[in-house]
mmCIF file of C-alpha atoms in Angstrom:
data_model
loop_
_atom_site.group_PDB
_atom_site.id
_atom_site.type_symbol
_atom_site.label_atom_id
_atom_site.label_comp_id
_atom_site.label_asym_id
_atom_site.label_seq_id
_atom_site.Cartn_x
_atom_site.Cartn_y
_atom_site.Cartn_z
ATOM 1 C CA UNK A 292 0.000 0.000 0.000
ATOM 2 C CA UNK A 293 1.445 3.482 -0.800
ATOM 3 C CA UNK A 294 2.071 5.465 2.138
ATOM 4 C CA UNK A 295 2.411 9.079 2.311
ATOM 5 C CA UNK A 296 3.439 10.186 6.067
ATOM 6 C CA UNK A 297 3.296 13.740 7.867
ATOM 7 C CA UNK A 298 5.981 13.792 9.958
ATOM 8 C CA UNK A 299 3.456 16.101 13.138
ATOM 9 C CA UNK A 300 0.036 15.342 13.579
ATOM 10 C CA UNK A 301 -0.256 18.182 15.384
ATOM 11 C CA UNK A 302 1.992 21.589 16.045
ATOM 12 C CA UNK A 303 1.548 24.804 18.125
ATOM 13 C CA UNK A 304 3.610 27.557 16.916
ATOM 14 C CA UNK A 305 4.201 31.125 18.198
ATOM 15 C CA UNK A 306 3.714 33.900 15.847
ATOM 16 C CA UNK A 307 6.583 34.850 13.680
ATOM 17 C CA UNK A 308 8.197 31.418 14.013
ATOM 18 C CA UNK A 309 9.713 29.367 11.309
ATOM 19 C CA UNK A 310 7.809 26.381 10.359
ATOM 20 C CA UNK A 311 8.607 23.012 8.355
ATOM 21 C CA UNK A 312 6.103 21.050 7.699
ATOM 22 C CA UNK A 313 7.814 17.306 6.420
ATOM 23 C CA UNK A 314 6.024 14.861 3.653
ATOM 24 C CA UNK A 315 7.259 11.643 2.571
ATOM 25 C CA UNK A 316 5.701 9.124 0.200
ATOM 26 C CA UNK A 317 6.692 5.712 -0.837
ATOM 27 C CA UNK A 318 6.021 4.829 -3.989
ATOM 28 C CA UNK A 319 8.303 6.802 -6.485
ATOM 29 C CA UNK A 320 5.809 9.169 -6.916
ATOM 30 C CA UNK A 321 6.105 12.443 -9.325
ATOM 31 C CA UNK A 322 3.712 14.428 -8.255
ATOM 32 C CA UNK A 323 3.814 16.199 -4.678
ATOM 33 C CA UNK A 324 1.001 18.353 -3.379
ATOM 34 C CA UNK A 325 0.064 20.172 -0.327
ATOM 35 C CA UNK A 326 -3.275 21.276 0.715
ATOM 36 C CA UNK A 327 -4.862 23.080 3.264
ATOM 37 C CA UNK A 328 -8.098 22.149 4.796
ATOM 38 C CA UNK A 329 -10.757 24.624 6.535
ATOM 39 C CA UNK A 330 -14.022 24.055 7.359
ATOM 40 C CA UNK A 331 -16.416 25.371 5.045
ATOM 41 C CA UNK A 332 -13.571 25.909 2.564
ATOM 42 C CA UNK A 333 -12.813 22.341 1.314
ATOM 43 C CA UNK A 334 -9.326 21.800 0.332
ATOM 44 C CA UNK A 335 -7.218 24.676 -1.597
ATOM 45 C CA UNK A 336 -3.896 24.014 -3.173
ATOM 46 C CA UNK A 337 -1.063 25.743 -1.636
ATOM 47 C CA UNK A 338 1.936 24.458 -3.929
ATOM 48 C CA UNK A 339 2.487 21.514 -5.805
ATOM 49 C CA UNK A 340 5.798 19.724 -7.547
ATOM 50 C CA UNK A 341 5.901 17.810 -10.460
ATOM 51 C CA UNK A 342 9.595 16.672 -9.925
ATOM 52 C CA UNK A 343 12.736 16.924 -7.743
ATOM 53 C CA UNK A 344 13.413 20.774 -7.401
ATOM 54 C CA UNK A 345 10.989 21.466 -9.622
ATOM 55 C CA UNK A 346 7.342 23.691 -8.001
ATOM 56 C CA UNK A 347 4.739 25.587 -8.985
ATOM 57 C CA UNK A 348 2.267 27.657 -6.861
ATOM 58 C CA UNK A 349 -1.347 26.711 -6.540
ATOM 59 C CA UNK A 350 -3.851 28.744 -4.993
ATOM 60 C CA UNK A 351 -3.148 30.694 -2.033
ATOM 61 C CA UNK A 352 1.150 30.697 -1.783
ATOM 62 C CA UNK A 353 1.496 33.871 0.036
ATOM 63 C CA UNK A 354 3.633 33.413 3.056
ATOM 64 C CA UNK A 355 4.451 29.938 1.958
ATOM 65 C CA UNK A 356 7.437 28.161 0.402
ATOM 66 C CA UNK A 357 8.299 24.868 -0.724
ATOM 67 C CA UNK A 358 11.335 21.928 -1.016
ATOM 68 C CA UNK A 359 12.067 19.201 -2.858
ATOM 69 C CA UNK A 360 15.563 18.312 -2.812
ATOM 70 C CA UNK A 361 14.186 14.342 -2.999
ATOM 71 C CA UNK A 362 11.913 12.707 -4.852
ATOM 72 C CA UNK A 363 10.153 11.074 -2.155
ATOM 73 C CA UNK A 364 10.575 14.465 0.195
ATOM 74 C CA UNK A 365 8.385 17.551 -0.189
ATOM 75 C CA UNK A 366 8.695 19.729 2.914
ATOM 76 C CA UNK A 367 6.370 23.402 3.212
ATOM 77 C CA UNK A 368 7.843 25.898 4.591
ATOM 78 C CA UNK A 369 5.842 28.763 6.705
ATOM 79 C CA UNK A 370 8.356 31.694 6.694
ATOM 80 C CA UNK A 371 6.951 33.777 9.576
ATOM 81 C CA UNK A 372 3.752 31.716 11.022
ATOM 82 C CA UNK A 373 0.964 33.979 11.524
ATOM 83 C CA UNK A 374 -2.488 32.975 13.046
ATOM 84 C CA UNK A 375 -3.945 33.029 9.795
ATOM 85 C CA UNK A 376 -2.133 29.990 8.924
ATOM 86 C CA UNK A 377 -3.723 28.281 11.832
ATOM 87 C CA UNK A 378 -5.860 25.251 9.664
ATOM 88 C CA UNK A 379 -5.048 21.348 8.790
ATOM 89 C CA UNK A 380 -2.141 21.128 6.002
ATOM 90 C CA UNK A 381 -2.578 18.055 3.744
ATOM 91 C CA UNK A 382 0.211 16.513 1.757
ATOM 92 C CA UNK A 383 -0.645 14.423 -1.364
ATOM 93 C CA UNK A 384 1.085 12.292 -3.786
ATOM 94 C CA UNK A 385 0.492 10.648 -7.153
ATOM 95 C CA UNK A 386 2.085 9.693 -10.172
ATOM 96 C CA UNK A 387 2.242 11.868 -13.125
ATOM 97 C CA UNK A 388 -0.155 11.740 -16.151
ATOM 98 C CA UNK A 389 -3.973 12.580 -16.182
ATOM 99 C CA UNK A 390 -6.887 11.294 -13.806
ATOM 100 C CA UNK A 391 -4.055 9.454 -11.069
ATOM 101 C CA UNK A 392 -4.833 9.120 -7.919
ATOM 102 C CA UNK A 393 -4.158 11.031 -5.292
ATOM 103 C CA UNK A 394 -2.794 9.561 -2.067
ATOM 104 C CA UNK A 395 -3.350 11.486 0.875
ATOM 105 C CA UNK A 396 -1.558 11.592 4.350
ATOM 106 C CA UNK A 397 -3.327 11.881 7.390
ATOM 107 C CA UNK A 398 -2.590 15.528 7.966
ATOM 108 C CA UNK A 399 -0.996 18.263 10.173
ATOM 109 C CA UNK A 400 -3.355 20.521 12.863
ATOM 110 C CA UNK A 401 -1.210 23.132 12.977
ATOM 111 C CA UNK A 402 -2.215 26.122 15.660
ATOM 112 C CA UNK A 403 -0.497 29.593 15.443
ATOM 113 C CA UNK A 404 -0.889 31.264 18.429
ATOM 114 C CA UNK B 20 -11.948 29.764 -12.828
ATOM 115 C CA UNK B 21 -13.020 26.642 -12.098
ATOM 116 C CA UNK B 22 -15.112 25.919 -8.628
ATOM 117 C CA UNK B 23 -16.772 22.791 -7.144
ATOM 118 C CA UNK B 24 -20.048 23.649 -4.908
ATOM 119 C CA UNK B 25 -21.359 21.194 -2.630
ATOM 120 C CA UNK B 26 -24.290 20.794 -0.548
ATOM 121 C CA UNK B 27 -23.797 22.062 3.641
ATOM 122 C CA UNK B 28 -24.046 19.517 6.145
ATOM 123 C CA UNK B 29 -23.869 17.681 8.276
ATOM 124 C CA UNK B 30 -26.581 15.317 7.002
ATOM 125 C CA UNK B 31 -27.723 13.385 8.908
ATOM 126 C CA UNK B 32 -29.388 9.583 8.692
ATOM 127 C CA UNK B 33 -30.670 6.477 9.777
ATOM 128 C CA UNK B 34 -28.894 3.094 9.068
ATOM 129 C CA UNK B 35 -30.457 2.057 5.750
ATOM 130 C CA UNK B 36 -31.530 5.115 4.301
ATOM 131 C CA UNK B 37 -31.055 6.140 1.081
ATOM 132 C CA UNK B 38 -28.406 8.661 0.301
ATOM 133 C CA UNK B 39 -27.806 11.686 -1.756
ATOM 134 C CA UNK B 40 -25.335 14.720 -1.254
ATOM 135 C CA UNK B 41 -25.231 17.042 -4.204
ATOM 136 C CA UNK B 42 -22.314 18.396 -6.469
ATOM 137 C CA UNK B 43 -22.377 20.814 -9.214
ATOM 138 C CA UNK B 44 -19.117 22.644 -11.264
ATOM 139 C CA UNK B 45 -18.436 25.269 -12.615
ATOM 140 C CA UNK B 46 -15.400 24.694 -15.538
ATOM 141 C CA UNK B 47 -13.970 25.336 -18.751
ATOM 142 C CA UNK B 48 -13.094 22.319 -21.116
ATOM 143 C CA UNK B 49 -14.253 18.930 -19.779
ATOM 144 C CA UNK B 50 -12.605 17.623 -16.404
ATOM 145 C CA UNK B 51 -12.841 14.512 -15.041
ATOM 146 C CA UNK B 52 -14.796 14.282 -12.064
ATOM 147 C CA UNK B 53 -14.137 12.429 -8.415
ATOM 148 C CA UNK B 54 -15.799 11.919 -4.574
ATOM 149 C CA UNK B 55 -13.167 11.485 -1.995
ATOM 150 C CA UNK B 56 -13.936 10.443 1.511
ATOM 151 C CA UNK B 57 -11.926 11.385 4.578
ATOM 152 C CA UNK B 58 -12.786 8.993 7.754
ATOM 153 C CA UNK B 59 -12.121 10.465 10.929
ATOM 154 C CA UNK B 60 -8.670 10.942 11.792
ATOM 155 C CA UNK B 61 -7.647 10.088 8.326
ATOM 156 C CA UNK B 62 -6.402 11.905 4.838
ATOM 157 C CA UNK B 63 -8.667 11.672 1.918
ATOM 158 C CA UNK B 64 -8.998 9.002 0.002
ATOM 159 C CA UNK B 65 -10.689 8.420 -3.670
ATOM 160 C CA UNK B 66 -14.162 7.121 -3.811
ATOM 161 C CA UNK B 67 -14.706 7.156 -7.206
ATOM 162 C CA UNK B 68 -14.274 9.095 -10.308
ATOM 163 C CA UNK B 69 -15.774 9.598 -13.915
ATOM 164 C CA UNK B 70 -13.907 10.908 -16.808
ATOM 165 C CA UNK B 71 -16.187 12.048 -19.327
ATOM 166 C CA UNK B 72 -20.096 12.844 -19.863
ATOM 167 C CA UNK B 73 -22.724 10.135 -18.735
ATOM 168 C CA UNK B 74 -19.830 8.081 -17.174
ATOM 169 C CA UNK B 75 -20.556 6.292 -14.140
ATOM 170 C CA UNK B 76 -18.634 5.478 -11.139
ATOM 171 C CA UNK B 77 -19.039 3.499 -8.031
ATOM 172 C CA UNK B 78 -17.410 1.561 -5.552
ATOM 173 C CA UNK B 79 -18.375 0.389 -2.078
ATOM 174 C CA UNK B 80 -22.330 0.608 -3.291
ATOM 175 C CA UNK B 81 -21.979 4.803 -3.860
ATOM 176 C CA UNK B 82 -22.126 5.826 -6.963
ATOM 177 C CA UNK B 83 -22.829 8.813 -9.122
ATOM 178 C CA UNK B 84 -22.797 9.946 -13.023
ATOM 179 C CA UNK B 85 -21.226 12.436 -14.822
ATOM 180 C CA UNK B 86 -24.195 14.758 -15.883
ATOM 181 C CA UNK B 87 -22.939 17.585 -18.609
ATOM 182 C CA UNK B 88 -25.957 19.189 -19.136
ATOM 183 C CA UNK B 89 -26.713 19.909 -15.277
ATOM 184 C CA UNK B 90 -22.727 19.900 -14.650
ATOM 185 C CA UNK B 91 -23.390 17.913 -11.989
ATOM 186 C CA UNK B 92 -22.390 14.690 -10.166
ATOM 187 C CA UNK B 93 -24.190 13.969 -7.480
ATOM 188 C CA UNK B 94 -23.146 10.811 -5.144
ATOM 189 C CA UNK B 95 -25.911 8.336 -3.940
ATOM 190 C CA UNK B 96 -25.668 4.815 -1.763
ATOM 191 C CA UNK B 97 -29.067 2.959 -1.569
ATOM 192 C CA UNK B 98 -28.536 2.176 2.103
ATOM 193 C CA UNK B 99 -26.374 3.732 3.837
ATOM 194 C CA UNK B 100 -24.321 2.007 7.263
ATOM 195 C CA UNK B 101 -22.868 3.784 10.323
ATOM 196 C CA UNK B 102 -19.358 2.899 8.995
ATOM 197 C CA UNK B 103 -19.572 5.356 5.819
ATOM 198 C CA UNK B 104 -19.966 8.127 8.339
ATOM 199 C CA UNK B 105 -17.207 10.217 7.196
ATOM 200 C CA UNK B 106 -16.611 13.503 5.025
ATOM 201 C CA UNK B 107 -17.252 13.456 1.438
ATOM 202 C CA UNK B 108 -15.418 15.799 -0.756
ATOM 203 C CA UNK B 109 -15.914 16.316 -4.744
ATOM 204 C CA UNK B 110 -13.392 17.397 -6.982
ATOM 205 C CA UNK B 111 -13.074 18.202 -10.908
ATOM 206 C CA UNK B 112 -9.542 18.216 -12.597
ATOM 207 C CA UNK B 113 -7.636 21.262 -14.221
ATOM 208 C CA UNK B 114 -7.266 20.782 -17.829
ATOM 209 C CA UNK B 115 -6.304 16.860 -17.131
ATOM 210 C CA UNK B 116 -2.736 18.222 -16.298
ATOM 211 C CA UNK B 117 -0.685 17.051 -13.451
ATOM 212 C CA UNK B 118 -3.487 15.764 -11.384
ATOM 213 C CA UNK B 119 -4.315 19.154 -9.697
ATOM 214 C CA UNK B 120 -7.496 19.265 -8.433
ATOM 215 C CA UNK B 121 -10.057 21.535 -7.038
ATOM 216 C CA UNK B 122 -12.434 20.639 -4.168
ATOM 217 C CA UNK B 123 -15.653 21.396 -2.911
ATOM 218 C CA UNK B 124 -16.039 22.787 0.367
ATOM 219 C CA UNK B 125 -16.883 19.073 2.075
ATOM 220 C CA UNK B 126 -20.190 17.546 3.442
ATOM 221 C CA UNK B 127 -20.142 15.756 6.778
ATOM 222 C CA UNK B 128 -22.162 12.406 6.816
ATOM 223 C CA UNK B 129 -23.765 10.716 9.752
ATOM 224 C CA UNK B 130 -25.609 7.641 9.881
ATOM 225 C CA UNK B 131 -27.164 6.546 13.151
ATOM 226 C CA UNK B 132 -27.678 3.287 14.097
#
């Protein structure tokens, strides 16, 4: 089974810390993805990465940044954590081409305070 | 730009009863269509998915159908149990590139026994 694993399942932060959020998937994937998840809001696409060192911004990137110095790595970086960025951060992986699957991790609760 | 709307929950049911939570889209082109669940606790994981007008998926007794001329693709279970309590997400594709996808905001499920 492919396994995609969030290395916190949950964080507190301060404001104005640096943050890493760590994803790793198993099964030579591609494609990298991270979401975030609020309630009402569904999921929205922060950044994703089609191949090592390679990323492109999704949806909402301000005051986010990305890795991927591996192929199985993706890491999301939170510059200077604000309490905005309080919400559940989901990595995804899949492999490239149209209509794959997505493979989700369990998630990070991360809580700025 | 593209954008997924899905009915509010939670809904809520009685083992047995007959589902349906609603999905329409809003999207250029012709994307392929999915319904993830996320269990509690867990990421999301696909349900099933349809890739082009009057398709149908299913899987686990849900299904739905790919509906062009509503743009819809709405998810129904003839009988639902108090193990598919959960949150149900749908999702279209961008452009069938790269497996980016865009959600709906979510509908929480109950079923009571």
């Amino acid at each position: 089974d492919v396994k995609v694993t969030q290395s916190s399942r949950y964080l507190v932060k301060r404001t104005g810390e640096k943050v890493f959020l760590e994803c790793v998937q198993d099964m030579d994937h591609e494609n990298m993805f991270w979401y975030r998840q609020d309630p009402g809001l569904g999921l929205r696409l922060i950044y994703f990465s089609y191949d090592v060192k390679m990323k492109e911004k999704g949806d909402i990137p301000e005051g986010y940044s990305v890795s991927r110095e591996k192929k199985e790595r993706f890491s999301l970086i939170l510059e200077s954590a604000s309490t905005n960025q309080t919400s559940m951060y989901l990595c995804a992986s899949s492999f490239s081409g149209s209509n794959e699957k997505l493979f989700f991790g369990s998630g990070t609760q991360l809580s700025v305070l | 730009g593209d954008s997924v709307t899905q009915m509010e929950g939670p809904v809520t049911l009685s083992e047995e009863a007959f589902l349906t939570i609603n999905c329409t889209y809003t999207a250029t082109g012709y994307p392929s269509l999915f319904w993830y669940v996320q269990y509690p606790g867990e990421g999301l994981q696909l349900l099933l998915k349809a890739t082009k007008a009057d398709d149908k998926g299913s899987n686990k007794g849900f299904e739905a159908t790919y509906r062009k001329e509503t743009t819809s693709f709405h998810l129904e279970k003839g009988s639902v149990q108090v193990s598919d309590s959960a949150v149900y997400f749908c999702a279209l594709s961008r452009n069938n590139a790269g497996n980016m996808l865009t959600f709906g905001g979510g509908t929480r499920l109950m079923v009571k026994p």
